[in-house]
Short mmCIF file of N, CA and C in Angstrom, two decimals:
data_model
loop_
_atom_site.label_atom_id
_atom_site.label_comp_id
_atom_site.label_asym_id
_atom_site.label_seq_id
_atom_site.Cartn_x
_atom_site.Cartn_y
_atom_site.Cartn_z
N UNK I 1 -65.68 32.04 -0.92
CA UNK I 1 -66.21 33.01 -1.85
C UNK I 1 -67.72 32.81 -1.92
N UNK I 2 -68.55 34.00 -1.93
CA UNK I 2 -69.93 33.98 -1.75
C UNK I 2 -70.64 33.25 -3.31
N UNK I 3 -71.55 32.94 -3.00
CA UNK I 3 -72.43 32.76 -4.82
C UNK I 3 -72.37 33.78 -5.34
N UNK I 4 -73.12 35.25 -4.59
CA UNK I 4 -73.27 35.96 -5.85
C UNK I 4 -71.91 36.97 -6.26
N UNK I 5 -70.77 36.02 -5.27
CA UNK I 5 -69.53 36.93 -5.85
C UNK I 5 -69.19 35.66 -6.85
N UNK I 6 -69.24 35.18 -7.06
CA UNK I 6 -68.60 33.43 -8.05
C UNK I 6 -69.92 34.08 -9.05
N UNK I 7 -71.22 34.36 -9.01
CA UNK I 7 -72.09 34.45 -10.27
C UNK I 7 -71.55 35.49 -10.88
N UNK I 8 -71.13 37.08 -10.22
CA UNK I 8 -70.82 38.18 -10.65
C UNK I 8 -69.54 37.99 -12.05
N UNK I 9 -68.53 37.08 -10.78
CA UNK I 9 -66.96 37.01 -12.15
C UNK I 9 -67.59 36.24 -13.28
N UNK I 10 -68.37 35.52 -13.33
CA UNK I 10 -69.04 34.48 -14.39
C UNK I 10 -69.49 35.34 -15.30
N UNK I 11 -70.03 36.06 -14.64
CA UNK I 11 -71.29 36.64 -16.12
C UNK I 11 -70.18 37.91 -16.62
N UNK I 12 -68.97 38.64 -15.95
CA UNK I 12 -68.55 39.82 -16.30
C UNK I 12 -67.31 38.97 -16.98
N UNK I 13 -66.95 38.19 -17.06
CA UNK I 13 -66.13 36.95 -18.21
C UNK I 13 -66.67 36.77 -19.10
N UNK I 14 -68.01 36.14 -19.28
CA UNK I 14 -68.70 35.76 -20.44
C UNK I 14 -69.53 37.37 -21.27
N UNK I 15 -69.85 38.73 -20.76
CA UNK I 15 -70.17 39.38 -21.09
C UNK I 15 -68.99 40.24 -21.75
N UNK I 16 -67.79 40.44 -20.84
CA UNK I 16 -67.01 41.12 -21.43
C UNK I 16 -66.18 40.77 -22.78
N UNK I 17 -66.08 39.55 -22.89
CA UNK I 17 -66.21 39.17 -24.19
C UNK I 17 -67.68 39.18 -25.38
N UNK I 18 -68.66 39.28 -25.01
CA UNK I 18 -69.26 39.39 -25.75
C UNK I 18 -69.94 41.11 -26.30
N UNK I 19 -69.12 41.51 -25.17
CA UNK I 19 -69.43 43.09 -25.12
C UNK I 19 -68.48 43.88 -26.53
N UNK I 20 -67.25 43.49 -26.21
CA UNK I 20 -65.95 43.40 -26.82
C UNK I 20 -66.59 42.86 -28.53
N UNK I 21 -66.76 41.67 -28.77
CA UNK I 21 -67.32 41.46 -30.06
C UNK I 21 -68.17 42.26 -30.56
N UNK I 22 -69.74 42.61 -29.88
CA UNK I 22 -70.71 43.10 -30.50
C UNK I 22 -70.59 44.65 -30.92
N UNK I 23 -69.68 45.09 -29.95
CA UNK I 23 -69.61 46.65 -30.13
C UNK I 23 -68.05 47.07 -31.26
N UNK I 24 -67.44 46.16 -31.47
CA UNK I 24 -66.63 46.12 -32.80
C UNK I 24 -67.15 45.64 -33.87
N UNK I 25 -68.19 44.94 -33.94
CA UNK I 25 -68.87 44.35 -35.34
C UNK I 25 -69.94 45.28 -35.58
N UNK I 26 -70.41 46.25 -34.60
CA UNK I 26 -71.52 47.05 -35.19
C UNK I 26 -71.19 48.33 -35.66
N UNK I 27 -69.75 48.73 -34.98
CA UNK I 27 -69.01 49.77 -35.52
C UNK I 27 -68.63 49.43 -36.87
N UNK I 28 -67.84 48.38 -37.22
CA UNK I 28 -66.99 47.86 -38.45
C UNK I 28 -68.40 47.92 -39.49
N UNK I 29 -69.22 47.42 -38.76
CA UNK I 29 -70.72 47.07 -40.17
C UNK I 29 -71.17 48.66 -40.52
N UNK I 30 -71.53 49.21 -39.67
CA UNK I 30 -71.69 50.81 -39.87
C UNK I 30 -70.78 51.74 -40.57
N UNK I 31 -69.51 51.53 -39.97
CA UNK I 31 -68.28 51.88 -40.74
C UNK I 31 -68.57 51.61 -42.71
N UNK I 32 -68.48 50.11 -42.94
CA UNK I 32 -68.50 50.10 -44.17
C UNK I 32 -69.82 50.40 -44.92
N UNK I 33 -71.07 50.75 -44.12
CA UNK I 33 -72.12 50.95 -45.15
C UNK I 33 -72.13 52.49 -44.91
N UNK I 34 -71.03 53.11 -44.54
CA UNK I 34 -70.21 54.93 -44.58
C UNK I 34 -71.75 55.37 -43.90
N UNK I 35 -72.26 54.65 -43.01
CA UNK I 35 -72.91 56.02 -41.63
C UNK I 35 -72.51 57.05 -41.42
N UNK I 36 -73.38 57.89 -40.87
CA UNK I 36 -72.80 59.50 -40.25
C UNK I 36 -72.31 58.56 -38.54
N UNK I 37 -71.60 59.77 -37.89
CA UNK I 37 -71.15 59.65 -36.47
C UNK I 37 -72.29 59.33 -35.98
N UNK I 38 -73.19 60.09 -36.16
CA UNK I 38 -74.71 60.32 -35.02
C UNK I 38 -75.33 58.52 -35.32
N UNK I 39 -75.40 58.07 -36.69
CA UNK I 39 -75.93 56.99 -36.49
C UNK I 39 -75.17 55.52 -36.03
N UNK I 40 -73.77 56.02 -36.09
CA UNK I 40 -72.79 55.20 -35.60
C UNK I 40 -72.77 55.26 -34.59
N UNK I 41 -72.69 56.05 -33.81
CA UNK I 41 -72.82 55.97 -32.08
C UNK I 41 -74.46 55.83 -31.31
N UNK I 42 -75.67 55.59 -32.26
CA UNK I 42 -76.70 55.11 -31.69
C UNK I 42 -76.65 53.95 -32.14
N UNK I 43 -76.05 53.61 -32.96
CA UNK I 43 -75.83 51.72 -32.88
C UNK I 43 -75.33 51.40 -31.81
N UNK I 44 -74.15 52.11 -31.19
CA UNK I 44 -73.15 51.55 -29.90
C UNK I 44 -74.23 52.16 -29.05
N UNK I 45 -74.96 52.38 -29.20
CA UNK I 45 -75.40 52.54 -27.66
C UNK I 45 -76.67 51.62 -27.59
N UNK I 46 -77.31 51.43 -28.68
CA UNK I 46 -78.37 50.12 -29.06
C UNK I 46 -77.30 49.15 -28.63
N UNK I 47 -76.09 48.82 -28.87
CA UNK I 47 -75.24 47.68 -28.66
C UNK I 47 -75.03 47.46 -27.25
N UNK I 48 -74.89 48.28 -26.68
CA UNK I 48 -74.68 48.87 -25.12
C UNK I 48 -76.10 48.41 -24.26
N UNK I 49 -77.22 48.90 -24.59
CA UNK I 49 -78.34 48.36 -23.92
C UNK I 49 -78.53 46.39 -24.22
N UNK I 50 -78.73 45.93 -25.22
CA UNK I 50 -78.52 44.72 -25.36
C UNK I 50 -77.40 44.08 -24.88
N UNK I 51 -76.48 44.71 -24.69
CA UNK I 51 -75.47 43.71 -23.85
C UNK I 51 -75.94 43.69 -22.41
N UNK I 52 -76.55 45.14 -21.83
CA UNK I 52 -76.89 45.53 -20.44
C UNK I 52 -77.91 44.39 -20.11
N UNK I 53 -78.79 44.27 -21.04
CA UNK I 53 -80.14 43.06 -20.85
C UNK I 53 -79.61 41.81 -21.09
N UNK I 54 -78.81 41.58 -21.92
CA UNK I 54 -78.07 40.10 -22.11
C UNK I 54 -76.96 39.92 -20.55
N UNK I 55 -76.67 40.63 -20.30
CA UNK I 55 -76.52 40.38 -18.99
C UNK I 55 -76.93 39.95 -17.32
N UNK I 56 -77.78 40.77 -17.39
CA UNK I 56 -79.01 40.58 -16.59
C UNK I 56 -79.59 38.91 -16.59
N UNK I 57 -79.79 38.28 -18.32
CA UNK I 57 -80.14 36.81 -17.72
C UNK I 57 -78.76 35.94 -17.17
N UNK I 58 -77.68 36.63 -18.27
CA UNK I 58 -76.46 35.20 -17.71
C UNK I 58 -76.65 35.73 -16.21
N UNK I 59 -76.37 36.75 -15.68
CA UNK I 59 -76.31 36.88 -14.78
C UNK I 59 -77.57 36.47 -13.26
N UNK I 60 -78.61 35.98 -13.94
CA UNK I 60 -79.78 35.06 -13.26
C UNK I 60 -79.46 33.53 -13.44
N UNK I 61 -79.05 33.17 -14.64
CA UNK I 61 -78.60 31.90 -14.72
C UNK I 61 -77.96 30.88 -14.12
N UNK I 62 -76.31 32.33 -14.06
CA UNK I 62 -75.22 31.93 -13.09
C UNK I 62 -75.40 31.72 -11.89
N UNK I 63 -76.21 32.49 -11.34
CA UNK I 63 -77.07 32.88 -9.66
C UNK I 63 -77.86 30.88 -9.69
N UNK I 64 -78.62 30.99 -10.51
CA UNK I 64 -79.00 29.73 -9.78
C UNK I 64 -78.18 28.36 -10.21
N UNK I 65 -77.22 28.80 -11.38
CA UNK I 65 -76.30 27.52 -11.47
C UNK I 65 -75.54 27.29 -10.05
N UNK I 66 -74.84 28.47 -9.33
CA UNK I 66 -74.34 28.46 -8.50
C UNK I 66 -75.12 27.87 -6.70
N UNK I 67 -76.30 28.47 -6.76
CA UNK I 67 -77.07 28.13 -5.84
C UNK I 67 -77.36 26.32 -6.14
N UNK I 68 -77.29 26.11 -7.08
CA UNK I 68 -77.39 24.30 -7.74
C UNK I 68 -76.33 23.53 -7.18
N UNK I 69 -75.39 24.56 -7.67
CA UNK I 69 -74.19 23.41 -7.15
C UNK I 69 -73.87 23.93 -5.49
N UNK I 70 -74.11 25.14 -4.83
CA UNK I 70 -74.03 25.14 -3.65
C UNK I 70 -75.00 23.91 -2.54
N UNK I 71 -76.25 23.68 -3.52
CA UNK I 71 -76.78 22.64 -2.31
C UNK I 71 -76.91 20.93 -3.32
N UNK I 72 -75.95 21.04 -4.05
CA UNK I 72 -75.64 19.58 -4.61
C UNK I 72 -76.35 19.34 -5.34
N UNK I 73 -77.45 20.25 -6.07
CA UNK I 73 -78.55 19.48 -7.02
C UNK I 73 -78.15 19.28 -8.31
N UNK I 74 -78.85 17.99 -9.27
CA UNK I 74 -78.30 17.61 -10.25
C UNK I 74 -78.82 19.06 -11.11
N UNK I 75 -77.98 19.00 -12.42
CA UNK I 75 -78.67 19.65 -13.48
C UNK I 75 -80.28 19.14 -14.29
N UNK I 76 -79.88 17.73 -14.30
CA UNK I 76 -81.20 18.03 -14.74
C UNK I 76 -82.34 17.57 -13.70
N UNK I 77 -82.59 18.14 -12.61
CA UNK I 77 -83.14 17.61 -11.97
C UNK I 77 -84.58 18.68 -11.98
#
């Protein structure tokens, strides 16, 4: 299996759970302070871009955790 196929499942594991949380807690929070639709669905989509960018680093992270352990280097090295 390649690195950036082992970085890809990494970060779409750790995102899709965090995707899953953030976009039910911003609905539920909006929900109870009784938003209109229009401002409830520009939260999910504010929620939607921040997950898109919170992705982007795990997904640089994973890339060189993986490249780390592909040529044996310590962590804290």
């Amino acid at each position: 299996m390649g690195r950036l196929f082992r970085a890809l499942i990494s970060t779409l594991l750790i995102i899709e759970i965090a995707a899953i949380f953030l976009g039910t807690s911003t609905w539920v929070i909006l929900m109870e302070l009784h938003a209109s639709t229009q401002v409830i669905i520009g939260g999910e989509v504010i929620a939607g871009l921040l997950i898109i960018a919170v992705s982007v680093v795990v997904f640089r992270r994973a890339l060189e955790a993986e490249r780390r352990i592909d040529e044996n280097i310590p962590s804290d090295a």
